[in-house]
mmCIF file of C-alpha atoms in Angstrom:
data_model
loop_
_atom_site.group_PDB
_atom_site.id
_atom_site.type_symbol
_atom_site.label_atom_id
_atom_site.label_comp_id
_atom_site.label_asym_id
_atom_site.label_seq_id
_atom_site.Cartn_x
_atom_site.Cartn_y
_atom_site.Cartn_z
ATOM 1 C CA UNK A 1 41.720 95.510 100.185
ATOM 2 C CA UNK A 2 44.402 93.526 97.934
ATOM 3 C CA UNK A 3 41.852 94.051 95.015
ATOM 4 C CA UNK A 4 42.013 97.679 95.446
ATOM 5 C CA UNK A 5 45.768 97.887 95.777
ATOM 6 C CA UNK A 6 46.064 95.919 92.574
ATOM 7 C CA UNK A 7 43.887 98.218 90.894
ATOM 8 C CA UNK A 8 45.753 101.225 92.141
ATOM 9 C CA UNK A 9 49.055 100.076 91.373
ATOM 10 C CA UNK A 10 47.748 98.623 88.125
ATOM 11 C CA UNK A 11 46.490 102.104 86.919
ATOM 12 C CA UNK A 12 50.403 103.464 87.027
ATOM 13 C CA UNK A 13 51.339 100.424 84.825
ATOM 14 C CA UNK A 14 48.175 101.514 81.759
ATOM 15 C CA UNK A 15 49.642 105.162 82.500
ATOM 16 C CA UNK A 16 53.203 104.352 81.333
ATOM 17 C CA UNK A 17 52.326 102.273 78.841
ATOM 18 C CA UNK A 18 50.872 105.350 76.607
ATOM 19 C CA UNK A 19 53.293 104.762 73.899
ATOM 20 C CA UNK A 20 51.981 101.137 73.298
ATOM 21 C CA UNK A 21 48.353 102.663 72.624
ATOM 22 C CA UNK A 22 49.232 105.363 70.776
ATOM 23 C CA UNK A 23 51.667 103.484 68.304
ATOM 24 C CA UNK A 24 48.767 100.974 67.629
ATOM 25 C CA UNK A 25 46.419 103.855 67.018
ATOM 26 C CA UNK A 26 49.179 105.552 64.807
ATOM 27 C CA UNK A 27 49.754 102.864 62.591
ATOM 28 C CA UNK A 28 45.566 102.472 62.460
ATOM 29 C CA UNK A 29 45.833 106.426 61.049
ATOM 30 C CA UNK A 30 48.367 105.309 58.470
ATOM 31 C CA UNK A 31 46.851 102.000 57.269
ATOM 32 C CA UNK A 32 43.519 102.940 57.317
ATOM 33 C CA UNK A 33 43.131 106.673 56.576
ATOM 34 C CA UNK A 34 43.283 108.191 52.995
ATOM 35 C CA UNK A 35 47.538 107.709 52.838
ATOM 36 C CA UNK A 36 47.296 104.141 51.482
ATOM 37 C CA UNK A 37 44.928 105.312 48.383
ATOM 38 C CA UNK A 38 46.342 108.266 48.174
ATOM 39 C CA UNK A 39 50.299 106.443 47.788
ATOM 40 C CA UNK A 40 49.190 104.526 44.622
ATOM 41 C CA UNK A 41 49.528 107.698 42.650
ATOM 42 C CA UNK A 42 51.341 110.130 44.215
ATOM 43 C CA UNK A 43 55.413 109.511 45.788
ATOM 44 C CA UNK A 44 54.925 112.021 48.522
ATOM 45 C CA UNK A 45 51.718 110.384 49.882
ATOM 46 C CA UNK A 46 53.809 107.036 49.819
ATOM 47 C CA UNK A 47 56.619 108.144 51.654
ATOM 48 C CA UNK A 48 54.682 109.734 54.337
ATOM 49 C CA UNK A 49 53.106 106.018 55.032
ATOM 50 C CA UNK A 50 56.295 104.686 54.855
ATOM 51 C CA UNK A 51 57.669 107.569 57.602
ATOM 52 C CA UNK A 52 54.661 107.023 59.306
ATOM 53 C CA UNK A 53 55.278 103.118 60.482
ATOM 54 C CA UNK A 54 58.612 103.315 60.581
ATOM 55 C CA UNK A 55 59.544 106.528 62.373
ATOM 56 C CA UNK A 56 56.475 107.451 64.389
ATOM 57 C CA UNK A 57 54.163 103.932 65.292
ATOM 58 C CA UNK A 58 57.487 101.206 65.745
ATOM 59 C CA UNK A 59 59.137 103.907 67.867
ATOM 60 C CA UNK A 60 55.917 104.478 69.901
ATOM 61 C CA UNK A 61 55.582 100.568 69.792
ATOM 62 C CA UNK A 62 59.200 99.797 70.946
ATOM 63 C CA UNK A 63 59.220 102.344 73.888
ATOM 64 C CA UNK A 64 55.312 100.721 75.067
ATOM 65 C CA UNK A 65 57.278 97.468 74.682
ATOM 66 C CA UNK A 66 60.261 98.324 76.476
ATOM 67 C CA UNK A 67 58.241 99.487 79.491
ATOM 68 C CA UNK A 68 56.471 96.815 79.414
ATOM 69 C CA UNK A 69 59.976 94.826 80.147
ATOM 70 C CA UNK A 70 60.829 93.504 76.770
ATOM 71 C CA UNK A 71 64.177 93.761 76.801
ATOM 72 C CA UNK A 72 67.025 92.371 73.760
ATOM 73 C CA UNK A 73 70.143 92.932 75.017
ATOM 74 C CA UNK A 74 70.040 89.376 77.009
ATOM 75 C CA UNK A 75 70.065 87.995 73.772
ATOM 76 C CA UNK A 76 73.683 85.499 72.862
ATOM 77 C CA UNK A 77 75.375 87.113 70.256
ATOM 78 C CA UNK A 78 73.763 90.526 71.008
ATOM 79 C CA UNK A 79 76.338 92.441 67.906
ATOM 80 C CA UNK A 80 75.509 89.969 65.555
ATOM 81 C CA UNK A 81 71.570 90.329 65.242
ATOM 82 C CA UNK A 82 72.145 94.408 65.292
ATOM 83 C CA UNK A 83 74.115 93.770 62.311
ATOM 84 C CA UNK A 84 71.367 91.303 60.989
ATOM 85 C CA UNK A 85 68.155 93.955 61.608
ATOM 86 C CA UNK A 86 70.194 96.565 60.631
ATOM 87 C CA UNK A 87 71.297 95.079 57.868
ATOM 88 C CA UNK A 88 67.471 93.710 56.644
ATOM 89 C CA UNK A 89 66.319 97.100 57.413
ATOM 90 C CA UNK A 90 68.404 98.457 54.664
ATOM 91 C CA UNK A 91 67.414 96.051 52.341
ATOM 92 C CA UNK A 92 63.729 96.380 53.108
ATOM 93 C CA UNK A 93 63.761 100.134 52.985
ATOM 94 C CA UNK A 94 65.981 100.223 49.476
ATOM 95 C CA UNK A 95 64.089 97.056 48.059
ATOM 96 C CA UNK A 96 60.631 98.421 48.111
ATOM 97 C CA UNK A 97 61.528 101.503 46.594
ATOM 98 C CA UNK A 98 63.476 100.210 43.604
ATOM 99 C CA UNK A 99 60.651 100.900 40.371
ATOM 100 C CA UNK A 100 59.764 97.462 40.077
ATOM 101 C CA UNK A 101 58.933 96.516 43.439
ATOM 102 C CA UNK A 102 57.324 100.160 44.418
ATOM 103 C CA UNK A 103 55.169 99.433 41.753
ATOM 104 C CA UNK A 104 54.492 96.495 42.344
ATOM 105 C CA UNK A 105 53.027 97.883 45.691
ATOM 106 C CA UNK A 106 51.235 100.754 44.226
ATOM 107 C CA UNK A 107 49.911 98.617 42.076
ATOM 108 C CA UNK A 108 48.774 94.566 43.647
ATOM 109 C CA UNK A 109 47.177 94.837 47.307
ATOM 110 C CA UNK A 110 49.128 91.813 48.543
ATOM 111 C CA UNK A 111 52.086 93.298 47.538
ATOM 112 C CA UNK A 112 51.146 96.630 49.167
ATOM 113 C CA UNK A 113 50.450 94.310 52.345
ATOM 114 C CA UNK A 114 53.828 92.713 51.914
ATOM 115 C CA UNK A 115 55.792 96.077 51.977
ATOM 116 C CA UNK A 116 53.862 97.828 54.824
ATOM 117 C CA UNK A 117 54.302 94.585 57.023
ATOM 118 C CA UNK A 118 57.611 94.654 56.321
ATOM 119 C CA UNK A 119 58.250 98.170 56.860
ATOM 120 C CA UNK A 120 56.583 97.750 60.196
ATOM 121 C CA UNK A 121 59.034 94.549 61.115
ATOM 122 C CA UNK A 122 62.592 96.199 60.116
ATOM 123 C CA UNK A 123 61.352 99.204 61.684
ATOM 124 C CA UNK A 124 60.291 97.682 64.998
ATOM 125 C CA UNK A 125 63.276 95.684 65.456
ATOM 126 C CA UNK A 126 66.028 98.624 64.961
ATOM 127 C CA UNK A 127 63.603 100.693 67.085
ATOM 128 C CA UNK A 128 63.772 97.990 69.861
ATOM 129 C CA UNK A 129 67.416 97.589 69.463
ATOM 130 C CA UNK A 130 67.725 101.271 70.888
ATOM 131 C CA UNK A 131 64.641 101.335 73.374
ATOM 132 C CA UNK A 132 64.923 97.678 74.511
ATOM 133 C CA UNK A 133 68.502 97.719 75.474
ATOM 134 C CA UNK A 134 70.446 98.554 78.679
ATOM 135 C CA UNK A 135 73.838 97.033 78.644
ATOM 136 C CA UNK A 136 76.129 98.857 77.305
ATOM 137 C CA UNK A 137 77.344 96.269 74.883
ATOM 138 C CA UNK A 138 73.776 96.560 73.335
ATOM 139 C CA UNK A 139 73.443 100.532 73.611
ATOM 140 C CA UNK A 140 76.706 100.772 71.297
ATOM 141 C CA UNK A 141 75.339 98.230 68.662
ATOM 142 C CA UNK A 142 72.333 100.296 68.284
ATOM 143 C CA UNK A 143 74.028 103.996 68.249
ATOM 144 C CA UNK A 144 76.186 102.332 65.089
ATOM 145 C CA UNK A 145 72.793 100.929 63.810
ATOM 146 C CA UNK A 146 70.784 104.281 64.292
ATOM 147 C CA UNK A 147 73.611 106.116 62.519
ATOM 148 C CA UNK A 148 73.902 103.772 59.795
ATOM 149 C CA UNK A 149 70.486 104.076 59.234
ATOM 150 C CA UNK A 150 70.142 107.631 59.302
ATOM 151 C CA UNK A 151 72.799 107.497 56.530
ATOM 152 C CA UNK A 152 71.162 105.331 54.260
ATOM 153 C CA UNK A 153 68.076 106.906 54.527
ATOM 154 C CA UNK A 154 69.358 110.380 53.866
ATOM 155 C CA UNK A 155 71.253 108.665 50.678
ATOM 156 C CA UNK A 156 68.151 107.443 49.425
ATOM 157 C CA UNK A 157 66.434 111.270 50.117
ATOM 158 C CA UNK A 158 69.211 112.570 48.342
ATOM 159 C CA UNK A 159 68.835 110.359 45.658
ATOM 160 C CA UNK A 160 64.802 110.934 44.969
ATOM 161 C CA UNK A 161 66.225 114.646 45.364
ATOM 162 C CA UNK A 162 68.764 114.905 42.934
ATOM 163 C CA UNK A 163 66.880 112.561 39.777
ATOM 164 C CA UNK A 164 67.084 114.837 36.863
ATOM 165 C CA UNK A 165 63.744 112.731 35.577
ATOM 166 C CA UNK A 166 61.081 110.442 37.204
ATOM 167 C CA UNK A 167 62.598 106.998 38.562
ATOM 168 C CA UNK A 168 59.130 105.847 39.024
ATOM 169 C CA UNK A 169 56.441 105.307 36.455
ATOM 170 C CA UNK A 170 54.349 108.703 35.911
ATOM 171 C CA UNK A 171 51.107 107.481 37.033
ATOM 172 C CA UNK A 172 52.678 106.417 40.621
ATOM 173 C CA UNK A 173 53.797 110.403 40.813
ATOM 174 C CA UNK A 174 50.975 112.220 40.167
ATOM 175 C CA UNK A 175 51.172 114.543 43.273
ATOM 176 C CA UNK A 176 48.490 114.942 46.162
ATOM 177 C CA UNK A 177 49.543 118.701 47.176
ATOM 178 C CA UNK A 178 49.503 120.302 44.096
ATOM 179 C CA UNK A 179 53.281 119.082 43.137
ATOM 180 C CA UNK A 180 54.023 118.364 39.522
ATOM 181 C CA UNK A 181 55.331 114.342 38.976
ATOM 182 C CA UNK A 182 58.936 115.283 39.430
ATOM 183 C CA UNK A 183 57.805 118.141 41.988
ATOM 184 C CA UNK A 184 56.017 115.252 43.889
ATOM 185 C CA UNK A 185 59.070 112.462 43.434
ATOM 186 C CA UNK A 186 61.609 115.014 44.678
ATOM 187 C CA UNK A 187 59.192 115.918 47.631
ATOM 188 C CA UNK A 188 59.320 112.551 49.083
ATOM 189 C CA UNK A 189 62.789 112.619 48.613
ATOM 190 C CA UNK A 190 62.925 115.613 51.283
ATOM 191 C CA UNK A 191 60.818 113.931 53.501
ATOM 192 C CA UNK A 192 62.907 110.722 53.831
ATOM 193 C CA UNK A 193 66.080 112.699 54.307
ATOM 194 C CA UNK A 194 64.892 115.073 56.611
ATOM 195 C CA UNK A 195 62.661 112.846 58.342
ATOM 196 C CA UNK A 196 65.742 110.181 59.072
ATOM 197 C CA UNK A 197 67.561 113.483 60.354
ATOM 198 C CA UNK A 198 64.931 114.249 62.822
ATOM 199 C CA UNK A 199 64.035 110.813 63.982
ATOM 200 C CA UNK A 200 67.133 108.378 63.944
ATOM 201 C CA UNK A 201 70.033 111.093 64.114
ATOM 202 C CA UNK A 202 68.059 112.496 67.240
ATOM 203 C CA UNK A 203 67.845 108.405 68.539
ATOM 204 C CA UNK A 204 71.414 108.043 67.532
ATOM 205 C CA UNK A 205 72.111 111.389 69.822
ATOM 206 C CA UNK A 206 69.641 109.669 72.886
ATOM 207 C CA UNK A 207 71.437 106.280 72.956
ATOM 208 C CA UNK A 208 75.025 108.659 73.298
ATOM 209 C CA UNK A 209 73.715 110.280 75.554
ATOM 210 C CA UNK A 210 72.366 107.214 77.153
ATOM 211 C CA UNK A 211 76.010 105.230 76.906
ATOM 212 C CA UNK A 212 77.673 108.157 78.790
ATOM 213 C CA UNK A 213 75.342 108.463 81.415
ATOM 214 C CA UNK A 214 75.470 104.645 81.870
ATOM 215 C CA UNK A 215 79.733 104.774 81.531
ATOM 216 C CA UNK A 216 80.079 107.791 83.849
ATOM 217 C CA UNK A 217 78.187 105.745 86.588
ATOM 218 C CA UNK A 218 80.057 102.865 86.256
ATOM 219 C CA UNK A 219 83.009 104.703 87.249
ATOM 220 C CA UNK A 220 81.296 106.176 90.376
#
């Protein structure tokens, strides 16, 4: 009888913890489907890798994660390492796409494996800052982070965007949808700005919503 009521109340437990599966068989999709070939000569293909770990698998990852009962916010010094992930986060997603380290990556497979793991890291940890977190303390270190980085990100879209010429070599822009190079450069631009919009605005709008909920209790 006890084995059967730990099976049935085991079930629920695999049943929430869809997110966890699906962001491991997300990031297989982007790592090893046609988006890392494709990225080594055209911008657009990169950046939808890049969107791919950081705004669809680590989100998926931190909300399995979270459910499982990883939680952050018990952490000492709780502001501090929001500042510090938010902070490498930045760096990370600006580093890599400076010319000489994105082609670097396009270019040297253990540099390539050095960005994506990367990516993946930065991106987990702001993701778990905002999924991982229920004291309110942590909630409003992570709505600052997710706004943050939904500004940088949209700078850096803007920036791909508005390049009157190619920032990155010619043969790393080649286009995979029928884009011309600065077609295909200024394509990925749009898809790192809007894509920030979508995904950390709209977490940045969650946590709020979260933070009220969470204060408006409090008071009852």
């Amino acid at each position: 009888m006890r084995v059967m009521a730990d099976s049935q109340t085991s079930a629920p437990r695999r049943g929430r913890n869809w997110p966890l599966i699906l962001g491991f068989l997300m990031l297989g999709a982007c790592w090893l489907g046609p988006l890392p070939a494709m990225s080594r000569t055209a911008f657009s293909a990169h950046m939808l890798l890049h969107l791919g770990v950081v705004a669809l698998a680590a989100p998926l990852l931190a909300i399995g994660l979270a459910r499982s009962g990883l939680r952050v916010d018990g952490m000492r010094h709780i502001g501090i390492w929001s500042i510090v992930v938010f902070a490498a986060e930045m760096l990370v997603v600006w580093g890599w796409h400076a010319p000489q380290l994105h082609e670097a990556a396009a270019l040297n497979v253990w540099a390539f494996v050095a960005q994506q793991l990367s990516f993946l890291a930065v991106g987990l940890g702001v993701w778990l800052l905002g999924f991982a977190s229920q004291s309110r303390r942590g909630l409003v270190a992570a709505l600052f982070g997710f706004f943050l980085t939904f500004v940088h990100m949209t700078m850096l879209g803007v920036v791909l965007i508005m390049a009157p010429k190619l920032i990155y070599p010619a043969e790393l822009c080649l286009g995979a949808f029928g884009f011309e190079q600065l077609e295909d450069q200024r394509f990925g631009g749009i898809l790192m700005a809007a894509w920030s919009g979508v995904a950390y605005l709209g977490g940045a709008v969650v946590l709020g919503a979260r933070l009220l909920s969470s204060t408006s209790t409090a008071r009852l």
